[in-house]
Short mmCIF file of C-alpha atoms in Angstrom, two decimals:
data_model
loop_
_atom_site.label_atom_id
_atom_site.label_comp_id
_atom_site.label_asym_id
_atom_site.label_seq_id
_atom_site.Cartn_x
_atom_site.Cartn_y
_atom_site.Cartn_z
CA UNK F 85 329.94 92.76 169.26
CA UNK F 86 329.01 92.96 172.92
CA UNK F 87 327.99 96.32 174.41
CA UNK F 88 331.18 96.28 176.47
CA UNK F 89 333.39 96.21 173.42
CA UNK F 90 336.46 94.13 172.85
CA UNK F 91 339.13 95.00 175.43
CA UNK F 92 341.87 93.95 173.03
CA UNK F 93 340.88 96.24 170.17
CA UNK F 94 338.67 99.09 171.42
CA UNK F 95 339.92 102.41 172.69
CA UNK F 96 338.86 104.31 175.76
CA UNK F 97 337.51 107.83 175.35
CA UNK F 98 339.58 110.75 176.63
CA UNK F 99 337.24 111.12 179.61
CA UNK F 100 337.61 107.43 180.48
CA UNK F 101 341.40 107.66 180.20
CA UNK F 102 341.47 110.76 182.43
CA UNK F 103 339.34 109.01 185.05
CA UNK F 104 341.60 105.96 184.98
CA UNK F 105 344.71 108.16 185.18
CA UNK F 106 343.26 109.84 188.26
CA UNK F 107 342.45 106.52 189.90
CA UNK F 108 345.92 105.10 189.20
CA UNK F 109 347.44 108.22 190.80
CA UNK F 110 345.12 107.89 193.81
CA UNK F 111 346.05 104.23 194.22
CA UNK F 112 349.75 105.12 194.01
CA UNK F 113 349.31 107.82 196.66
CA UNK F 114 347.39 105.18 198.62
CA UNK F 115 350.69 103.38 199.21
CA UNK F 116 351.46 106.15 201.71
CA UNK F 117 347.99 107.60 202.44
CA UNK F 118 345.38 104.80 202.43
CA UNK F 119 342.48 107.27 202.23
CA UNK F 120 343.55 108.12 198.68
CA UNK F 121 343.14 104.48 197.61
CA UNK F 122 339.70 104.44 199.22
CA UNK F 123 338.70 107.46 197.14
CA UNK F 124 340.09 105.69 194.06
CA UNK F 125 338.04 102.54 194.64
CA UNK F 126 334.90 104.62 195.15
CA UNK F 127 335.53 106.27 191.77
CA UNK F 128 336.07 102.83 190.19
CA UNK F 129 332.81 101.50 191.58
CA UNK F 130 330.93 104.64 190.49
CA UNK F 131 332.31 104.62 186.94
CA UNK F 132 332.66 100.98 185.93
CA UNK F 133 329.08 100.64 184.69
CA UNK F 134 329.28 103.90 182.75
CA UNK F 135 332.26 103.02 180.54
CA UNK F 136 331.78 101.99 176.92
CA UNK F 137 335.26 100.59 176.51
CA UNK F 138 336.27 97.05 177.38
CA UNK F 139 339.79 98.41 177.92
CA UNK F 140 338.56 100.90 180.54
CA UNK F 141 336.35 98.28 182.20
CA UNK F 142 339.34 95.93 182.39
CA UNK F 143 341.45 98.54 184.19
CA UNK F 144 338.63 99.51 186.56
CA UNK F 145 338.21 95.84 187.50
CA UNK F 146 341.98 95.42 187.93
CA UNK F 147 342.14 98.36 190.32
CA UNK F 148 339.08 97.27 192.30
CA UNK F 149 340.41 93.73 192.69
CA UNK F 150 343.79 95.14 193.74
CA UNK F 151 342.16 97.25 196.45
CA UNK F 152 339.74 94.67 197.83
CA UNK F 153 342.19 91.76 197.87
CA UNK F 154 344.75 93.96 199.62
CA UNK F 155 342.13 94.89 202.21
CA UNK F 156 341.26 91.21 202.64
CA UNK F 157 344.85 90.05 203.11
CA UNK F 158 345.88 92.99 205.29
CA UNK F 159 342.80 92.46 207.50
CA UNK F 160 343.58 88.79 207.82
CA UNK F 161 347.17 89.74 208.64
CA UNK F 162 345.97 92.18 211.28
CA UNK F 163 343.78 89.48 212.79
CA UNK F 164 346.71 87.05 212.84
CA UNK F 165 349.30 89.57 214.02
CA UNK F 166 349.14 88.19 217.54
CA UNK F 167 350.33 84.85 216.15
CA UNK F 168 353.29 86.47 214.38
CA UNK F 169 352.50 85.31 210.88
CA UNK F 170 350.14 88.26 210.45
CA UNK F 171 352.94 90.81 210.12
CA UNK F 172 354.44 88.77 207.29
CA UNK F 173 351.02 88.57 205.61
CA UNK F 174 350.57 92.34 205.88
CA UNK F 175 354.05 92.90 204.42
CA UNK F 176 353.34 90.65 201.42
CA UNK F 177 349.90 92.24 200.90
CA UNK F 178 351.63 95.62 200.77
CA UNK F 179 354.20 94.38 198.22
CA UNK F 180 351.46 92.74 196.14
CA UNK F 181 349.49 96.00 196.12
CA UNK F 182 352.53 97.93 194.86
CA UNK F 183 353.13 95.30 192.17
CA UNK F 184 349.50 95.51 191.01
CA UNK F 185 349.55 99.30 190.78
CA UNK F 186 352.87 99.37 188.90
CA UNK F 187 351.87 96.58 186.50
CA UNK F 188 348.43 98.08 185.89
CA UNK F 189 349.84 101.57 185.41
CA UNK F 190 352.44 100.38 182.90
CA UNK F 191 349.84 98.42 180.94
CA UNK F 192 347.53 101.44 181.01
CA UNK F 193 350.25 103.70 179.62
CA UNK F 194 350.92 101.16 176.86
CA UNK F 195 347.14 100.78 176.18
CA UNK F 196 347.23 97.09 177.07
CA UNK F 197 344.65 95.11 178.98
CA UNK F 198 345.36 92.96 182.02
CA UNK F 199 344.56 89.32 182.67
CA UNK F 200 341.40 88.97 184.77
CA UNK F 201 339.18 86.00 185.54
CA UNK F 202 335.80 86.07 183.84
#
C-alpha cells in the first residue's frame, strides 16, 4: 500500500477530520468574507503533506483546487469586466465555488472521496 493510503478505504484521524471541518467552515464563510477562504487555503497548503489519510488528502486537494480555480476565473473576469463578459464570468465563478464547497462538504460528512485528476 502506498504511504498515502487508499482514499476509498482508509479513515482520517480525528485531528485530520477537525482540520478539514475547520477549512470547510472557513471556505463557506469565504462566500461572504473572502479573507476566511484565504485562511482556509493556507491551512490546506500547510497540512496536506502532513496527513496520513488518502481521504483527508483528497479533501485538502479538492478545497485547494476550488480556491485557486475560483481565483483564476474571478481574476480573468475582473480583467474582462470592461468588455462586459467579465461580470458573467465572475458570477459563474462564484456559483461554481459555492457548488464545490457544498459538494465537498456533503461528501466529507458522508466520508466519501471526490473525483480529482491524478
